[in-house]
Short mmCIF file of C-alpha atoms in Angstrom, two decimals:
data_model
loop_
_atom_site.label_atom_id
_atom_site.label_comp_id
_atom_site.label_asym_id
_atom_site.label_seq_id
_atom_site.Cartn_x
_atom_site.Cartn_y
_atom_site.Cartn_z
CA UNK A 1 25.15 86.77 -50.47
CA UNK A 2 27.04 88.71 -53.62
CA UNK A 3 30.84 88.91 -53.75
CA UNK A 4 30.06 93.00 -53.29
CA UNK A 5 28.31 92.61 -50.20
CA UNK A 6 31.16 89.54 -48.38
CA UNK A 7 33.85 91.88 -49.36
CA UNK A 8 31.79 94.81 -47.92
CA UNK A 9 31.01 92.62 -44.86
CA UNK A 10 34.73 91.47 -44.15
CA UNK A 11 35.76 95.21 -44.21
CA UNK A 12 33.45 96.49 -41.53
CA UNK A 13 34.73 93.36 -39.65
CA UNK A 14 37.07 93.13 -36.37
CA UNK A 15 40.52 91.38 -37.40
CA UNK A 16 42.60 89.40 -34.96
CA UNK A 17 43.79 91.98 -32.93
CA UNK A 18 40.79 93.49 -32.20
CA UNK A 19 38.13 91.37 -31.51
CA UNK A 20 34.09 92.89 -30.77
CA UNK A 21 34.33 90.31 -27.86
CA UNK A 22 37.07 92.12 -26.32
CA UNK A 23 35.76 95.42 -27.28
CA UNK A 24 32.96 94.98 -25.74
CA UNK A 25 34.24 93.64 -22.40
CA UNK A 26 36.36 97.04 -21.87
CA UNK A 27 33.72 99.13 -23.64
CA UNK A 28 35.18 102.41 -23.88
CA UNK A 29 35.25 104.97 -20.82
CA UNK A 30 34.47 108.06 -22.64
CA UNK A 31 31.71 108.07 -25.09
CA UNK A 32 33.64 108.38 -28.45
CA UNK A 33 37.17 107.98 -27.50
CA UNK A 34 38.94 105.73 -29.43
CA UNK A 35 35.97 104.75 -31.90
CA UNK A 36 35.08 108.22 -32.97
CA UNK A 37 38.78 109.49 -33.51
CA UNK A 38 39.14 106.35 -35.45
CA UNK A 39 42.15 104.54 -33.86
CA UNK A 40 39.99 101.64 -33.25
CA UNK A 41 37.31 101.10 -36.63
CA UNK A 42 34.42 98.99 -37.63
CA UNK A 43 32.18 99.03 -34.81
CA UNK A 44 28.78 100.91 -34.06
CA UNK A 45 29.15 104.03 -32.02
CA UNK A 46 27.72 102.81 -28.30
CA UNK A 47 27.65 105.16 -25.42
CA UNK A 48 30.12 105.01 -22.29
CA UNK A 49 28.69 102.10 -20.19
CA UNK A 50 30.95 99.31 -19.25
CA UNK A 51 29.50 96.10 -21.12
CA UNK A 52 28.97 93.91 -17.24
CA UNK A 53 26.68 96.46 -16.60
CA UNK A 54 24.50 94.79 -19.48
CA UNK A 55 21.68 92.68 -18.54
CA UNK A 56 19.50 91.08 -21.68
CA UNK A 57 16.53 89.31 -20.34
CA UNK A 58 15.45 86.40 -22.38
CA UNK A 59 12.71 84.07 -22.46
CA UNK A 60 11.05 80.92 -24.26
CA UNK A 61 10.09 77.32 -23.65
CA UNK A 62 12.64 75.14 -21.29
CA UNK A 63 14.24 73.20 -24.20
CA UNK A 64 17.11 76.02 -24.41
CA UNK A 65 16.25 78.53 -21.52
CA UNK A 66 19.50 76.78 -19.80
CA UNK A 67 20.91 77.98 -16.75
CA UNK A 68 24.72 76.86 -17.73
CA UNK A 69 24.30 78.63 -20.25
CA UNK A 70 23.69 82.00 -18.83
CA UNK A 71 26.11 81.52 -16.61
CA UNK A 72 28.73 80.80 -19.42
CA UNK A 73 27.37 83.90 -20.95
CA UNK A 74 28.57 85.52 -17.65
CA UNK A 75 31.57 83.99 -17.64
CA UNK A 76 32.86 84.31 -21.40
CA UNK A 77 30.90 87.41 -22.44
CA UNK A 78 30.71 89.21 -19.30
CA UNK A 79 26.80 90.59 -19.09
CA UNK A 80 24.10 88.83 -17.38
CA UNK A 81 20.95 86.67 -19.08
CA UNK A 82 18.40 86.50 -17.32
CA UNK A 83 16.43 83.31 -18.60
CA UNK A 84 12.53 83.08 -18.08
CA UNK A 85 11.15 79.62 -19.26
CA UNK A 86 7.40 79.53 -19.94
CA UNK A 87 5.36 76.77 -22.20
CA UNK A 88 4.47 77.41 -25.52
CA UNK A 89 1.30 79.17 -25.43
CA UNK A 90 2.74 81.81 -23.07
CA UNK A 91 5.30 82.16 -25.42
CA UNK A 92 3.14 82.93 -28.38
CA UNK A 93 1.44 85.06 -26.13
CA UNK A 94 4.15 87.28 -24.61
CA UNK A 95 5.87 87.83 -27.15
CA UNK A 96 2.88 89.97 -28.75
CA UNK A 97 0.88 91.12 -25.74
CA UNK A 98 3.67 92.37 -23.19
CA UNK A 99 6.65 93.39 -25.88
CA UNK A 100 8.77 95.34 -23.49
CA UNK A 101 8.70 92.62 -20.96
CA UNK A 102 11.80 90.62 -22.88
CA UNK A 103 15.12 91.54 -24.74
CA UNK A 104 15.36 87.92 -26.50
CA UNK A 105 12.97 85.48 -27.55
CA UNK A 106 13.90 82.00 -27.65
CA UNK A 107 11.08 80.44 -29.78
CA UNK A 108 10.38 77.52 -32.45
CA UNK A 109 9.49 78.56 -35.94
CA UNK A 110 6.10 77.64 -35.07
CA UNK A 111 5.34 80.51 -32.98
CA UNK A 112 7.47 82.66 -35.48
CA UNK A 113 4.78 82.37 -38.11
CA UNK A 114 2.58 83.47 -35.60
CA UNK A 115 4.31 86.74 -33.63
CA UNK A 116 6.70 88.09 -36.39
CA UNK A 117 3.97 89.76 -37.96
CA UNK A 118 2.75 91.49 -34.92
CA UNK A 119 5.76 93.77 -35.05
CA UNK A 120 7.46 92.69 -32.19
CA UNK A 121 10.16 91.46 -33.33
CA UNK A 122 12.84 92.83 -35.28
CA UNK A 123 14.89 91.39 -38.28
CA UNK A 124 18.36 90.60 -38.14
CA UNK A 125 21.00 91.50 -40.47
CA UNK A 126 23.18 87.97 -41.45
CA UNK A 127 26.06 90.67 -42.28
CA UNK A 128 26.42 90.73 -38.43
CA UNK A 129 26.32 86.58 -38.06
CA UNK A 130 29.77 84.97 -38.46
CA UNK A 131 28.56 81.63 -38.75
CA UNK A 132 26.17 82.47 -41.18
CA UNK A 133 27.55 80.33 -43.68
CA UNK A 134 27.93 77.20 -40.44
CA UNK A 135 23.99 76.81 -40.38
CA UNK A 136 22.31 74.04 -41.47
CA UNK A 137 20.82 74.17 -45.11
CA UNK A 138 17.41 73.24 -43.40
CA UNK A 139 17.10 77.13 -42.05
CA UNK A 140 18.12 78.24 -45.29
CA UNK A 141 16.25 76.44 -48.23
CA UNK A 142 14.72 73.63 -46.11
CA UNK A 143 16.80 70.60 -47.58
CA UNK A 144 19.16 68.93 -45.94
CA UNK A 145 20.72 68.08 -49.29
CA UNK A 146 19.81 69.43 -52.76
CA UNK A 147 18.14 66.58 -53.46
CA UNK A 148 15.90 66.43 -50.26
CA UNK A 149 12.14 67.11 -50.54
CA UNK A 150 10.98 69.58 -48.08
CA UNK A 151 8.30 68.32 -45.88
CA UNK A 152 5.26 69.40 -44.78
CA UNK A 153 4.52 71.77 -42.25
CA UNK A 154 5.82 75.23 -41.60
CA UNK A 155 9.32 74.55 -42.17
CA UNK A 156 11.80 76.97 -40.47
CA UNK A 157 12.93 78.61 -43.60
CA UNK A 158 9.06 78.84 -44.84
CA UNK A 159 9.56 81.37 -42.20
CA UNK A 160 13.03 82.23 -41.81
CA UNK A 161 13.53 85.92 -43.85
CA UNK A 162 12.00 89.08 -44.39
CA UNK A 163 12.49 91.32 -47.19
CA UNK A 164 14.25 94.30 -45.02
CA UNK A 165 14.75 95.60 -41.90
CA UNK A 166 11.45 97.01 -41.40
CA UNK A 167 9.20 94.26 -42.79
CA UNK A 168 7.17 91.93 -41.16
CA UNK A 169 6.10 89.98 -44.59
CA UNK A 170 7.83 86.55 -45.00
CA UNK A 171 10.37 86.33 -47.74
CA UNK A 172 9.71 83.30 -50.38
CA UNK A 173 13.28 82.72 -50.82
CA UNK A 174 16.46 84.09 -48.51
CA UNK A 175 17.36 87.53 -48.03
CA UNK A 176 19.58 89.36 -45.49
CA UNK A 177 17.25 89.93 -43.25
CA UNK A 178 16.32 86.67 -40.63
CA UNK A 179 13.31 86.41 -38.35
CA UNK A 180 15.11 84.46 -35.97
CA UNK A 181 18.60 83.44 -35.44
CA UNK A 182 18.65 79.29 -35.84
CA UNK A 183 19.46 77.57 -32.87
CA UNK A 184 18.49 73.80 -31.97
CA UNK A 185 16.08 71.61 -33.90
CA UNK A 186 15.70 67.77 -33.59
CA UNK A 187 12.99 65.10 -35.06
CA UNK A 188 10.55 63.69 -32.74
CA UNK A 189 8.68 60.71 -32.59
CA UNK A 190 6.84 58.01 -29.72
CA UNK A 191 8.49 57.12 -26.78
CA UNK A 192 8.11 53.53 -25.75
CA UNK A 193 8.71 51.31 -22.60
CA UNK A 194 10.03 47.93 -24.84
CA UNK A 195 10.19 46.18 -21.55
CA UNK A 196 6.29 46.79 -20.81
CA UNK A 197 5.57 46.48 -24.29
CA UNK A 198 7.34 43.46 -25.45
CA UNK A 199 7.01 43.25 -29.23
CA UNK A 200 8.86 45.72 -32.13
CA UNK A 201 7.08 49.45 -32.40
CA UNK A 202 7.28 50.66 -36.02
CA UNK A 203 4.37 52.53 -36.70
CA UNK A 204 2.80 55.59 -35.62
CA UNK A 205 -0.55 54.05 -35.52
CA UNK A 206 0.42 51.78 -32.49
CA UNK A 207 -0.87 54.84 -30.69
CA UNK A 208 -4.00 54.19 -30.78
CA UNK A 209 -3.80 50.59 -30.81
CA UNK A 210 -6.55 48.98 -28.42
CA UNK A 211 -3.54 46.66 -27.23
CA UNK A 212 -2.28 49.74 -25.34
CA UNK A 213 -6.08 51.08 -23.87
CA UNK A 214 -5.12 53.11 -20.88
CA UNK A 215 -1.72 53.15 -21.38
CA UNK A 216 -1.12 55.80 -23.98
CA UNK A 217 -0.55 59.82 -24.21
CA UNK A 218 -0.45 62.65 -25.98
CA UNK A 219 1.28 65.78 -26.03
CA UNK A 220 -1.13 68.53 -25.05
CA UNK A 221 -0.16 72.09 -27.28
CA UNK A 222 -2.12 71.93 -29.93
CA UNK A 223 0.04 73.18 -32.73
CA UNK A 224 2.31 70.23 -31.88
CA UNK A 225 -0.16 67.65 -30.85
CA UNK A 226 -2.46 68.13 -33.91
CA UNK A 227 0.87 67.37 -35.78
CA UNK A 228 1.46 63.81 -33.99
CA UNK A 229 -2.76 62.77 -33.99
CA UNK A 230 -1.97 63.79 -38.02
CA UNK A 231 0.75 61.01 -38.31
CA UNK A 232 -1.15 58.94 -36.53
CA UNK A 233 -4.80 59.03 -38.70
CA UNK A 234 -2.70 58.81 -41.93
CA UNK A 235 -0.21 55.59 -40.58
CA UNK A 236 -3.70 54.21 -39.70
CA UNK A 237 -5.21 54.79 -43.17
CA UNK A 238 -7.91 56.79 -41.35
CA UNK A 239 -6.89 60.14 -43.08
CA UNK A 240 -5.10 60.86 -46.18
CA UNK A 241 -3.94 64.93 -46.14
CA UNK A 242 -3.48 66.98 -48.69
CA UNK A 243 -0.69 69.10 -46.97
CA UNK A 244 -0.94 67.83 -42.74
CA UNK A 245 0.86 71.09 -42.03
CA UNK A 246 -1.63 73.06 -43.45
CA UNK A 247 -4.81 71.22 -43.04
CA UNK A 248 -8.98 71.90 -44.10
CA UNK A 249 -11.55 72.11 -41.56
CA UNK A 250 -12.31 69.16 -42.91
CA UNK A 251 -9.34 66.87 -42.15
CA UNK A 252 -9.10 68.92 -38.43
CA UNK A 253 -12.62 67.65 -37.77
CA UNK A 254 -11.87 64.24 -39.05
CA UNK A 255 -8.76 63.88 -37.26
CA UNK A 256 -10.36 65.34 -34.15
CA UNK A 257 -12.88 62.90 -34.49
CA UNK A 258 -10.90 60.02 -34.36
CA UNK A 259 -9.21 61.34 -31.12
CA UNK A 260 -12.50 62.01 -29.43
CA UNK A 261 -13.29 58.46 -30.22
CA UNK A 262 -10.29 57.15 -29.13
CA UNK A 263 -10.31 58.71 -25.86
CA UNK A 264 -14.06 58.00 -25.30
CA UNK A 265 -12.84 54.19 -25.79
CA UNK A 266 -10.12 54.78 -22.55
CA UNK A 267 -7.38 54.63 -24.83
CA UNK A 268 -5.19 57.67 -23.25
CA UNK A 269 -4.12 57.60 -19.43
CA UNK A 270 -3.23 61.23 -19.75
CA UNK A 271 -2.14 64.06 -21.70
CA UNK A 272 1.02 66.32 -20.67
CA UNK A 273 2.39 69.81 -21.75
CA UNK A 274 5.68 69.98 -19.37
CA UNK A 275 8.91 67.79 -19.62
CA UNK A 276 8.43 66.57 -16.44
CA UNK A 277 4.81 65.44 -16.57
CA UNK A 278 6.07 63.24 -19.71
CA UNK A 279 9.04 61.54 -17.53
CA UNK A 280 6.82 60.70 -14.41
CA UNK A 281 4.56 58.96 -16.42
CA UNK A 282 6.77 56.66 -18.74
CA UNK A 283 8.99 56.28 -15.81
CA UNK A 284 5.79 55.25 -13.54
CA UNK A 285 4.94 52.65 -16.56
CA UNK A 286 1.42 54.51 -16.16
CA UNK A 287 2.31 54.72 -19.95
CA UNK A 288 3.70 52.40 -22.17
CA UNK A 289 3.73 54.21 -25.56
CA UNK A 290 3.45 58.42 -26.07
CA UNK A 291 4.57 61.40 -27.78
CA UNK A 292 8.28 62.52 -26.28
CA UNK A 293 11.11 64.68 -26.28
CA UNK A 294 14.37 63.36 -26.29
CA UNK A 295 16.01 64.52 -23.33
CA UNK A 296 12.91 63.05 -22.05
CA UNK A 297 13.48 59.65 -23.32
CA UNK A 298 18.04 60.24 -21.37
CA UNK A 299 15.33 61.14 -18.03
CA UNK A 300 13.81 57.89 -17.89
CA UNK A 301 16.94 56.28 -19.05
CA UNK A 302 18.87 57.66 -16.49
CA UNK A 303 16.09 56.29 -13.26
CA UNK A 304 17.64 52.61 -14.71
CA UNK A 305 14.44 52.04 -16.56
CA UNK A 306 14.16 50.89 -20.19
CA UNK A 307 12.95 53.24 -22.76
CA UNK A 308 13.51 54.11 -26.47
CA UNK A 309 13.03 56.81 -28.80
CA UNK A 310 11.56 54.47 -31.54
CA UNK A 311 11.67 55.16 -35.34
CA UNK A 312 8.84 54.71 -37.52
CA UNK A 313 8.39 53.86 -41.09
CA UNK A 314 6.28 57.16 -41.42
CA UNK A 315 8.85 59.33 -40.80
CA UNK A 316 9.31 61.72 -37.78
CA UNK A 317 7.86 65.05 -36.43
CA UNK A 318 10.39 67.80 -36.66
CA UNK A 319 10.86 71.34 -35.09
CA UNK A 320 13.32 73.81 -34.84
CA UNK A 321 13.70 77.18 -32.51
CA UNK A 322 16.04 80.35 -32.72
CA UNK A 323 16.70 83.40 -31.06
CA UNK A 324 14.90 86.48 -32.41
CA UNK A 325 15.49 90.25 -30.90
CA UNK A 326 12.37 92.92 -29.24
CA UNK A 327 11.92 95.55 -31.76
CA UNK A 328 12.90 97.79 -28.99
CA UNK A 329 16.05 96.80 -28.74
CA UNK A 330 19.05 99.15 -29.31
CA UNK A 331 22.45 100.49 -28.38
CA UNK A 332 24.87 98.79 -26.38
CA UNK A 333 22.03 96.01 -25.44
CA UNK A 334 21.78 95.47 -29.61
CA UNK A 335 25.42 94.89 -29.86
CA UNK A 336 25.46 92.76 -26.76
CA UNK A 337 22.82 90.78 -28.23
CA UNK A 338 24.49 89.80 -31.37
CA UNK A 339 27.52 89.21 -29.46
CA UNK A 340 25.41 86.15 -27.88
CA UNK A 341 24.14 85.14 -30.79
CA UNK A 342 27.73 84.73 -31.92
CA UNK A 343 28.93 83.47 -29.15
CA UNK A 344 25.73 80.92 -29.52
CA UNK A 345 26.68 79.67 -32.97
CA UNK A 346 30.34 79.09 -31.82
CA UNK A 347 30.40 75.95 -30.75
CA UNK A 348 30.11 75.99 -26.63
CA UNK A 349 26.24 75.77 -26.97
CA UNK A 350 25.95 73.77 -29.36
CA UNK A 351 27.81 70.89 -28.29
CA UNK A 352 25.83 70.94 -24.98
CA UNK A 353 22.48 70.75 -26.97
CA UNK A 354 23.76 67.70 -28.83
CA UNK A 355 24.74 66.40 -25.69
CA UNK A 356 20.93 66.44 -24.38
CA UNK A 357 20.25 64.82 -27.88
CA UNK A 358 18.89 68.05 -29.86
CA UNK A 359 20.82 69.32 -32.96
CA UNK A 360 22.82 72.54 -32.76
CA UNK A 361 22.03 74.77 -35.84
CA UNK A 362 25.76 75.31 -36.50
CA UNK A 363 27.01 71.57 -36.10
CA UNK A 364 30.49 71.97 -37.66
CA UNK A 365 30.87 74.52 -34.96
CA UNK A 366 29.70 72.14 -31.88
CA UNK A 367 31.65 68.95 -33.68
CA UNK A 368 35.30 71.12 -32.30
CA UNK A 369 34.05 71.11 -28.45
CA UNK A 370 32.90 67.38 -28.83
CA UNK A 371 35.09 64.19 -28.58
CA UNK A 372 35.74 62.16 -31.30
CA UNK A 373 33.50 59.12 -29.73
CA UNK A 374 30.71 61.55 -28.48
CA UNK A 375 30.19 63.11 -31.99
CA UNK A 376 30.76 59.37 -33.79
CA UNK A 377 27.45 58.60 -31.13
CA UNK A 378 25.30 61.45 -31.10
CA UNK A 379 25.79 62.30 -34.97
CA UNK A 380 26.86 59.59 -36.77
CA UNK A 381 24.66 56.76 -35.50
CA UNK A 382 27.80 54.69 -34.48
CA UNK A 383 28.49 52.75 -31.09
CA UNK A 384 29.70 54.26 -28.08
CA UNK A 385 33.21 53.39 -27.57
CA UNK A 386 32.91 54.68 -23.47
CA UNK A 387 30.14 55.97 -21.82
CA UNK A 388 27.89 58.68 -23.19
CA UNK A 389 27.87 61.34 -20.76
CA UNK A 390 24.67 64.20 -20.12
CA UNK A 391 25.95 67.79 -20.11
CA UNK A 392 26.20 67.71 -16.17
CA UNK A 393 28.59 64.78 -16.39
CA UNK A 394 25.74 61.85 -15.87
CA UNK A 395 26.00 58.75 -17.41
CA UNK A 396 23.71 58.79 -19.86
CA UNK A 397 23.99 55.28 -21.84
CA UNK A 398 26.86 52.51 -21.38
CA UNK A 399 29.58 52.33 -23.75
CA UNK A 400 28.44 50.21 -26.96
CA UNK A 401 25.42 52.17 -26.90
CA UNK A 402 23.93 53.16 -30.40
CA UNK A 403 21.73 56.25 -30.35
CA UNK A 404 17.92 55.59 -31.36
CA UNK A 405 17.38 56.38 -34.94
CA UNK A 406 20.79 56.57 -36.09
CA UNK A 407 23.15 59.46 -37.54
CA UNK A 408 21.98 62.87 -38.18
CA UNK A 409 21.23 61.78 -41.54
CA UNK A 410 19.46 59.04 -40.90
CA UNK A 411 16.89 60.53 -38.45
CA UNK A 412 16.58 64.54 -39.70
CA UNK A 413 16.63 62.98 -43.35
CA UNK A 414 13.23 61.05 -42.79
CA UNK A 415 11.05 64.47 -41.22
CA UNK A 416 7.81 63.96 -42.65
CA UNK A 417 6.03 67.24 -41.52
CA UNK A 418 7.24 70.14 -39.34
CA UNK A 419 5.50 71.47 -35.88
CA UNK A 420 3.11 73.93 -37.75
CA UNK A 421 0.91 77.00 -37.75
CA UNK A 422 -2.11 76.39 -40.10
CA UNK A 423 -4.76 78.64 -42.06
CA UNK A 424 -7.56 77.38 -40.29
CA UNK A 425 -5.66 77.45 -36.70
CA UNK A 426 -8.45 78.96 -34.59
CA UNK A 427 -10.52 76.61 -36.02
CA UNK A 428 -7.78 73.63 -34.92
CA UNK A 429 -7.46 75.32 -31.51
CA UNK A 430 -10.68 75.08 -31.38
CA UNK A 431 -11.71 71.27 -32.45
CA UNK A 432 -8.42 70.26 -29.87
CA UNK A 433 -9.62 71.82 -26.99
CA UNK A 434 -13.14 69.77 -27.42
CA UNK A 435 -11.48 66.86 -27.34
CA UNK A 436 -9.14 67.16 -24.49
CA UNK A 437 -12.72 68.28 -22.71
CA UNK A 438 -14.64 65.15 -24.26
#
């Protein structure tokens, strides 16, 4: 952003006494008082409505459609959220076919590359975004330092900006206009029972090794799932990719292939799509070794059974989600939506995401409603001097834990491909659903 446009930005700008938090909780009474004679300035003419009369309706996948926090949105911000959480395919899919159904969409970057251009959506100005300058380099130019090397996939800044308010076309390098709002992101990778198992984990190929026939899984949404039988084919020396985020029909059908075989051979027990479905059967022992979530992995922890988030020599899967706002979207509802999205990036949110063991897009912001000994656990890899503690106030791990991967660093420095939207993905859709059916 030019000096021109930061001094531009800090002008139009509420200063301590007047905050757009407060303004907006005693919206004015008569439409124009105050704001249009001037005595209060920098803020959007809105028309008389009280701002609790606001209700934004927002939906996406369960990983951040949180009930605490719409009802800390109640409590701090004063309108209601109304949270619908739907899997990933119905995301995709609502957010094109039934536009006026939603206010917010809470999606990964994934889906991004695939709705943004239908119109939907509409760009965001960073002018409005206070904590802009908080978010994680790995929205903005895709490195976590400048020396990083951006990996593979559709990385969120790949598809991050547009080139104005109006466009739909993604930017090649940042602009002032965002697609979506960065919110959580974390790097996946198997999910092991060590206590079934009984021998070290460090590859991805142990996922289709015969040792584990019948007691191995899959995650079942194929822009993610293609991603993980990807890093599995190459580990195994099966498959060498040119780009695994962006793949030929001829690597899909390869890769495919391999699956098929491997499932013909009784090597997966199941394959899953929800959360839930991915606890039940690591914490039955039905499976042994799997793709996983994180919170996932706290689930199973937290029935007194073993299980680890294991890192592999390959590197992990990665993924990241934001908010983005309905094109229809105006008026006092606009405002009140970037007053969330504020509010998001302050710190509240963001400290409960790193809690579940995501990454809050704005982690300088979440590090000042985190102890010293929960951020020295969950982000810098070192031992847990008391008990880590969930969100809802569940012991999580004993003190002298050590989280699985390491620090921040350590784990989102090692991505080796992001969850990813490909040329030829009709064609993947396609060769996955044959072998889920094989």
């Amino acid at each position: 952003m030019t000096t021109e446009k930061k001094s531009k930005l800090k002008s139009i700008l509420p200063g301590k006494d007047v905050t757009r938090r407060g303004f907006l909780k005693g919206a004015a009474a008569t439409a124009g008082v105050a704001i249009g004679s001037g005595a209060i300035t920098g803020f959007p003419t809105i028309w008389a409505q009280n701002i609790k009369n606001v209700t934004l309706r927002q939906f996406g996948t369960g990983v951040s459609n949180i009930n605490a926090v719409a009802d800390k949105v109640k409590e701090d911000l004063g309108f209601t959220l109304q949270m619908t959480a739907l899997d990933s395919d119905a995301v995709a899919q609502r957010a094109v076919t039934q536009p006026n159904s939603f206010d917010i969409a809470d999606i990964e970057y994934w889906i991004c590359k695939k709705v943004f251009p239908a119109g939907t959506l509409q760009p965001m100005d960073v002018a409005k975004i206070k904590n802009y300058d908080k978010i994680s380099p790995l929205f903005i130019t895709g490195k976590l330092t400048p020396d990083s090397k951006i990996a593979q996939g559709t990385a969120p800044h790949k598809v991050g900006f547009v080139d104005g308010p109006d466009s739909t076309d993604f930017a090649s390098a940042p602009t002032q206009w965002m697609t979506l709002i960065p919110t959580i992101y974390n790097a996946d990778t198997l999910g092991i029972r060590p206590d079934l198992i009984g021998r070290p984990i460090n590859s991805w190929a142990e996922l289709l090794n015969p040792e584990f026939k019948g007691k191995a899984s899959i995650l079942n949404i194929p822009a993610i799932g293609i991603m993980d039988a990807a890093m599995v084919s190459e580990a195994m020396g099966e498959i060498t990719y040119g780009d695994k985020g962006n793949m030929t029909q001829e690597e899909i059908n390869k890769t495919i292939a391999l699956m098929i075989e491997a499932k013909r051979a009784g090597q997966f027990r199941a394959f899953w799509k929800s959360f839930d479905e991915s606890v039940n059967l690591m914490a039955s022992g039905e499976v042994v070794i799997q793709s996983m979530w994180s919170p996932a992995i706290a689930a199973v922890r937290s029935k007194g059974i073993e299980c680890k988030y294991q890192p592999l020599k390959e590197g992990y899967r990665a993924w990241g989600g934001g908010i983005g706002l309905a094109k229809h979207l105006s008026g006092l509802e606009l405002e009140a939506a970037y007053e969330y999205i504020n509010w998001y990036l302050s710190g509240w949110v963001g400290a409960y995401l790193n809690r579940q063991g995501y990454y809050s897009a704005a982690p300088d912001t979440a590090k000042t409603f985190m102890s010293d000994d929960e951020w020295g656990y969950w982000m810098e890899g070192k031992e847990a001097k008391g008990d880590v503690m969930s969100p809802e106030g569940k012991v999580m791990e004993k003190a002298g834990a050590v989280r699985d991967g390491g620090s921040y660093e350590e784990r989102m420095g090692h991505v080796a491909c992001w969850n990813s939207v490909m040329d030829e993905n009709k064609h993947m859709v396609r060769k996955w659903n044959e072998f889920i059916a094989a």
